[in-house]
Amino acid sequence: MALHEVTHAMTGAGQAGTRERYGLRGLLAPYAEIVHVRGAWRFSAAAFIGRMPMAMYGLGAVLLIAEVTGRFALAGSVSAAGSLGAAACSPRVARLADTHGQRRVLLPLVAGFAASVAGLVAAVQLDASDWALFLAGIAGGATMPALGPMVRARWSALLSDSQRLHTAFSLESAADELCFMVGPAIVTVLAAELHPAAGVAVAVLSCLAGSLWFASQRDTEPARSARRRGHRGRRPPGRKTALAPLPILAVLIAVYLCLGAMFVAIDMSTVDFAIDAGHEAFGGLVLACYALGGAAGGLWYGSRTWKAPAARRLALALGLSAAGVSTFWAMPGLLTLTVVIFLSGLAAAPALIAGFSVLESQTLPGRTTEAMSWLSTGLSIGVACGAIAAGFTLSGFGPRWGYVLAACCAVASA
């Protein structure tokens, strides 16, 4: 299907024709439209495969180190160091991708990530010093390709003048939720049944396959940012030095930081809640329902054509999410919590999607990947800080107070 046909299909009468052609109605019709845009399904599928490690590497490293050394505190610290390494380097890597092109940045990143994970496995198996594990963990986090901002930058370049851009962001949000539904389960089974290093090994293979496939698709790669050589060594005057208006960027980073803390507090509190209830294995099912709710909410959100501005949608979704999370502490049991956490998840993904849409509309041309990476960095830092706060809260007061912490983070984001 040609690009001009799809563009026509996204406007008025052409939309109905596309739905009839592909036999899709309602919810899935907008997604059928966007994936048939030039090369879209290929780079979206490649990005999904390539960013599976974001849901596999941290947990895989914990299982590897804990299984071989028996030191869970060390395992968690190395994993946290990797997250901080990713948060510190992600914006810089994204800026390089905007300036020099995604392919030129991805290829050395993939090689560095594979070497870092190999170094971590070797250090653990050889019983190396703790500092060697920390260095390998930080290097792995710093070099893990962040394909989420890159794939959203491709969608932004491809659909910048279309009302379906929020549909594309919704599709990627649902893909993120799917990663976090299946990634941890795959890592856990591999580490338990095959070898402690099997989980991180599969994470590397997924990164190689997806990132190289993504990098090979040059025709959909966004144009490099226009930075004249005459400006090197000095800052151009005025707003050209900023990604986007500073108040918008600062508020959105703070919102995503609070959301990251909320997510990890919910995860940890749910596991502790299930343990207290005597059904430890059920905790993973409850969290899967939360991710499923997020995926369903994101897909529904992306299928709609919205008249309200993205900022208003963001505020409403954050408010609904906070209202749902604020009830978790009062749930009498796991079955009730499962229903409520699914319903609350319906608002979580639209909040993330609307935030990306707000920033995309305000970002300067050629800086989209870097801008998106700052929101991902906010999430990562929020997860790291929230994990520490939740750990102390759960140790001292129990899971219900952990849910109170999650509610405070949700209200703060709103």
XYZ file of C-alpha atoms in Angstrom:
414
model
C 0.000 0.000 0.000
C 1.535 3.338 -1.041
C 2.260 6.099 1.452
C -0.100 8.595 -0.202
C -2.909 6.024 -0.005
C -2.365 5.548 3.724
C -2.222 9.301 4.257
C -5.541 9.601 2.474
C -6.922 6.713 4.514
C -6.204 8.656 7.693
C -8.488 11.487 6.665
C -12.272 11.336 6.509
C -13.758 8.956 3.964
C -10.451 7.243 3.234
C -10.413 5.954 6.821
C -13.554 3.854 6.284
C -12.102 2.452 3.056
C -8.993 1.269 4.834
C -11.015 -0.396 7.563
C -13.075 -2.262 4.968
C -9.983 -3.306 3.019
C -8.338 -4.960 6.000
C -11.529 -6.319 7.534
C -10.927 -4.550 10.824
C -13.398 -2.553 12.844
C -13.353 -0.377 15.896
C -10.340 -0.794 18.121
C -7.840 -2.300 15.695
C -8.644 -0.212 12.605
C -6.356 2.748 13.443
C -3.466 0.358 14.119
C -4.039 -1.341 10.767
C -3.689 2.080 9.168
C -0.405 3.076 10.767
C 1.426 -0.243 10.431
C 0.919 -0.106 6.650
C 2.726 3.206 6.398
C 6.065 2.849 4.644
C 8.276 0.468 6.642
C 6.382 1.050 9.884
C 5.660 -2.531 10.891
C 9.281 -3.532 10.322
C 10.895 -0.905 12.531
C 8.191 -1.300 15.197
C 8.671 -5.086 15.321
C 12.451 -4.707 15.381
C 12.229 -2.204 18.231
C 9.992 -4.554 20.212
C 12.527 -7.381 19.938
C 15.474 -5.071 20.576
C 14.070 -3.534 23.767
C 13.158 -6.805 25.446
C 16.413 -6.518 27.475
C 14.973 -3.544 29.381
C 12.645 -6.057 31.080
C 15.204 -8.889 31.208
C 18.708 -7.586 31.904
C 18.264 -6.204 35.440
C 16.398 -9.243 36.744
C 18.699 -11.591 34.833
C 21.746 -9.997 36.449
C 20.170 -10.354 39.900
C 19.371 -14.035 39.338
C 22.846 -14.733 37.939
C 24.763 -13.085 40.787
C 22.467 -14.328 43.554
C 22.479 -17.924 42.272
C 26.259 -18.151 41.875
C 27.392 -16.098 44.894
C 24.403 -16.364 47.209
C 24.649 -12.612 47.912
C 21.293 -11.015 47.178
C 22.355 -7.599 48.476
C 25.273 -7.545 46.037
C 23.016 -8.701 43.203
C 20.505 -5.924 43.835
C 23.234 -3.296 44.147
C 24.828 -4.293 40.840
C 21.435 -4.178 39.125
C 20.733 -0.729 40.593
C 24.146 0.480 39.426
C 23.240 -0.647 35.909
C 20.002 1.345 36.058
C 21.870 4.454 37.141
C 24.373 3.919 34.333
C 21.509 3.809 31.845
C 19.924 6.945 33.316
C 23.208 8.857 33.153
C 24.094 7.918 29.572
C 20.732 7.652 27.831
C 20.233 11.390 27.089
C 23.770 11.755 25.758
C 23.378 8.693 23.537
C 20.057 10.023 22.259
C 21.663 13.370 21.411
C 24.326 11.544 19.406
C 21.584 9.614 17.599
C 19.840 12.872 16.666
C 23.108 14.417 15.487
C 24.842 11.521 13.738
C 21.982 9.155 12.937
C 20.535 6.182 14.773
C 22.476 3.531 12.875
C 25.900 5.036 13.585
C 25.123 5.111 17.292
C 23.380 1.740 17.580
C 26.128 -0.419 16.098
C 28.841 0.415 18.672
C 26.241 0.362 21.457
C 25.196 -3.190 20.610
C 28.822 -4.334 20.559
C 29.483 -2.613 23.883
C 26.415 -4.150 25.505
C 27.330 -7.664 24.364
C 30.898 -7.228 25.637
C 29.692 -5.827 28.972
C 27.299 -8.709 29.603
C 29.991 -11.221 28.643
C 32.308 -9.492 31.107
C 29.681 -9.677 33.853
C 29.098 -13.397 33.285
C 32.844 -14.061 33.290
C 33.383 -12.002 36.452
C 30.632 -13.883 38.282
C 31.802 -17.318 37.159
C 35.442 -16.550 38.035
C 34.480 -15.188 41.470
C 36.018 -11.808 40.679
C 36.085 -8.866 43.073
C 32.916 -6.897 43.715
C 34.265 -3.859 41.888
C 34.570 -5.915 38.692
C 30.894 -6.838 38.923
C 29.925 -3.215 39.492
C 31.997 -2.027 36.525
C 30.446 -4.638 34.243
C 26.946 -3.853 35.550
C 27.338 -0.111 35.011
C 28.787 -0.669 31.538
C 25.890 -2.966 30.638
C 23.308 -0.392 31.698
C 25.139 2.458 29.967
C 25.454 0.617 26.653
C 22.028 -1.063 26.512
C 20.385 0.453 23.402
C 17.372 2.590 24.322
C 15.157 1.776 21.358
C 12.007 3.195 22.960
C 12.904 6.862 22.289
C 14.350 5.946 18.887
C 11.242 4.166 17.635
C 9.038 7.000 18.873
C 11.282 9.448 17.018
C 10.720 7.434 13.825
C 6.973 7.513 14.319
C 7.162 11.251 14.967
C 9.047 11.833 11.727
C 6.690 9.580 9.775
C 3.373 10.835 11.173
C 4.241 14.362 12.272
C 1.312 15.861 10.346
C -1.169 13.105 11.145
C -3.746 12.741 13.901
C -2.595 9.128 14.237
C 0.695 9.957 15.973
C -0.888 9.261 19.370
C -2.020 5.889 17.960
C 1.592 5.060 17.157
C 2.690 6.101 20.649
C -0.092 3.906 22.056
C 1.145 0.943 20.038
C 4.653 1.372 21.445
C 3.299 1.740 24.972
C 1.410 -1.533 24.576
C 4.637 -3.113 23.322
C 6.434 -1.869 26.446
C 3.738 -3.417 28.630
C 4.046 -6.702 26.751
C 7.818 -6.678 27.301
C 7.306 -6.383 31.040
C 4.671 -9.111 30.998
C 6.764 -11.783 29.268
C 10.379 -10.662 29.814
C 10.691 -11.391 33.558
C 8.933 -14.742 33.168
C 11.330 -15.805 30.390
C 14.387 -14.782 32.405
C 13.199 -16.553 35.537
C 12.465 -19.830 33.750
C 15.757 -19.805 31.840
C 17.843 -19.031 34.917
C 16.085 -21.683 36.978
C 15.854 -24.492 34.422
C 18.898 -24.066 32.158
C 21.739 -22.014 33.649
C 22.038 -18.910 35.862
C 23.527 -16.998 32.913
C 20.868 -18.125 30.413
C 18.591 -15.166 31.144
C 21.169 -12.466 30.408
C 22.401 -14.468 27.396
C 18.936 -14.408 25.821
C 18.695 -10.706 26.627
C 21.882 -10.117 24.619
C 20.638 -12.218 21.700
C 17.353 -10.285 21.670
C 19.258 -6.997 21.725
C 21.493 -8.079 18.840
C 18.647 -9.342 16.672
C 16.285 -6.421 17.230
C 18.826 -3.594 17.234
C 20.648 -4.756 14.108
C 17.358 -5.244 12.263
C 16.242 -1.793 13.429
C 19.527 -0.167 12.386
C 19.402 -1.781 8.940
C 16.193 0.102 8.040
C 17.753 3.299 6.766
C 14.749 4.546 4.770
C 12.685 5.323 7.902
C 15.536 6.750 9.967
C 14.813 10.368 11.005
C 16.876 13.101 9.390
C 19.867 14.252 11.405
C 19.518 17.493 13.311
C 20.812 20.552 11.462
C 23.710 21.915 13.472
C 25.985 24.160 11.554
C 29.672 23.647 12.089
C 30.116 27.330 12.644
C 28.276 26.966 15.941
C 30.724 24.466 17.354
C 32.484 25.742 20.420
C 29.860 28.363 21.222
C 26.196 28.237 22.177
C 23.780 29.723 19.685
C 21.747 32.486 21.246
C 18.179 32.127 22.467
C 15.891 29.120 22.463
C 17.960 27.095 20.005
C 20.027 25.702 22.888
C 16.995 23.997 24.469
C 15.246 20.777 23.556
C 11.861 22.273 24.343
C 10.491 25.052 26.575
C 12.204 24.482 29.936
C 9.055 24.602 32.140
C 7.375 21.885 30.047
C 10.444 19.641 30.068
C 11.030 20.123 33.811
C 7.416 19.346 34.724
C 7.243 16.265 32.495
C 10.512 14.847 33.850
C 9.193 15.320 37.392
C 5.897 13.640 36.444
C 7.689 10.631 34.965
C 10.022 10.415 37.956
C 6.999 10.168 40.263
C 5.408 7.591 37.961
C 8.563 5.464 38.015
C 8.572 5.525 41.819
C 4.865 4.642 41.804
C 5.363 1.668 39.489
C 8.188 0.106 41.498
C 6.367 0.720 44.795
C 3.317 -1.091 43.388
C 5.481 -3.985 42.180
C 7.300 -4.466 45.473
C 4.207 -3.938 47.635
C 2.189 -6.432 45.577
C 4.835 -9.127 45.972
C 4.970 -8.466 49.728
C 1.156 -8.409 49.932
C 1.003 -11.813 48.231
C 3.638 -13.228 50.589
C 1.691 -12.003 53.613
C -1.432 -13.633 52.183
C 0.391 -16.955 51.835
C 0.244 -17.013 48.015
C 3.653 -15.795 46.891
C 3.297 -17.077 43.320
C 0.017 -15.154 42.907
C 1.865 -11.844 43.163
C 3.269 -12.201 39.658
C -0.222 -12.854 38.278
C -1.550 -9.702 39.943
C 1.267 -7.620 38.431
C 0.602 -9.221 35.040
C -3.009 -8.014 35.342
C -1.717 -4.494 36.006
C 0.396 -4.670 32.843
C -2.537 -6.153 30.937
C -4.726 -3.265 32.055
C -2.061 -0.837 30.882
C -1.864 -2.506 27.481
C -5.658 -2.529 27.091
C -5.940 1.108 28.140
C -3.156 2.131 25.803
C -4.686 0.343 22.816
C -8.116 1.863 23.505
C -6.609 5.332 23.929
C -4.738 5.059 20.638
C -7.825 3.942 18.744
C -9.685 7.167 19.531
C -9.542 10.530 17.790
C -9.257 13.131 20.537
C -10.357 16.762 20.388
C -9.025 17.707 23.829
C -5.366 18.843 23.875
C -2.766 16.335 25.011
C -1.932 18.318 28.158
C -5.543 18.076 29.345
C -5.618 14.369 28.582
C -2.385 13.919 30.535
C -3.823 15.666 33.599
C -7.031 13.613 33.453
C -5.200 10.286 33.046
C -2.847 11.103 35.928
C -5.807 11.996 38.123
C -7.638 8.754 37.303
C -4.484 6.713 37.896
C -3.929 8.396 41.265
C -7.546 7.754 42.251
C -7.181 4.046 41.481
C -3.814 3.569 43.194
C -5.082 5.369 46.300
C -7.455 2.456 46.950
C -4.869 -0.347 46.930
C -4.043 -0.069 50.644
C -7.643 -0.856 51.598
C -8.062 -4.036 49.523
C -9.178 -6.969 51.700
C -7.502 -9.693 49.638
C -5.695 -10.692 46.457
C -8.797 -11.317 44.339
C -10.208 -7.868 44.996
C -6.780 -6.325 44.444
C -6.484 -8.104 41.086
C -9.701 -6.522 39.802
C -8.887 -3.051 41.103
C -5.274 -3.106 39.905
C -6.413 -4.055 36.385
C -8.878 -1.162 36.318
C -6.223 1.218 37.616
C -3.822 0.053 34.934
C -6.270 1.232 32.264
C -5.312 4.847 33.063
C -1.555 4.310 33.510
C -0.624 3.791 29.846
C -2.687 6.758 28.533
C -0.849 8.966 31.028
C 2.531 7.877 29.676
C 1.362 8.216 26.067
C -0.088 11.689 26.609
C 3.151 12.805 28.225
C 5.150 11.733 25.186
C 2.634 13.515 22.952
C 2.914 16.764 24.914
C 6.702 16.733 24.688
C 6.713 15.744 21.010
C 4.521 18.733 20.144
C 6.940 21.118 21.875
C 10.297 19.603 20.885
C 12.515 21.441 18.429
C 13.065 19.709 15.063
C 15.923 17.221 15.084
C 15.902 16.753 18.874
C 13.047 14.268 19.281
C 15.100 11.227 20.327
C 16.982 13.223 22.950
C 13.776 14.732 24.331
C 12.053 11.352 24.587
C 15.105 9.895 26.329
C 14.800 12.471 29.127
C 11.366 11.114 29.997
C 12.746 7.564 30.015
C 15.573 8.802 32.228
C 13.032 10.313 34.611
C 11.295 6.946 34.828
C 14.601 5.148 35.505
C 15.623 7.526 38.273
C 12.146 7.279 39.769
C 12.393 3.492 39.777
C 15.776 3.597 41.519
C 14.629 6.091 44.175
C 11.256 4.414 44.596
C 12.860 1.007 45.120
C 14.929 2.361 48.002
C 11.966 4.124 49.613
C 9.680 1.127 49.130
C 12.272 -1.231 50.565
C 12.505 0.726 53.812
C 8.732 1.174 53.965
C 7.972 -2.503 53.457
C 10.633 -3.599 55.937
C 9.347 -1.280 58.632
C 5.598 -1.089 58.104
C 4.395 -3.756 55.652
C 2.732 -3.840 52.211
C -0.276 -1.629 52.968
C 2.008 1.264 53.814
C 3.937 0.438 50.650
C 0.704 1.061 48.752
C 0.323 4.349 50.643
C 3.763 5.333 49.340
C 2.656 4.396 45.807
C -0.466 6.535 46.227
C 1.614 9.502 47.392
C 3.793 9.184 44.287
C 0.685 8.967 42.064
C -0.853 12.068 43.632
C 2.464 13.906 43.299
C 2.599 13.079 39.583
C -0.927 14.430 39.081
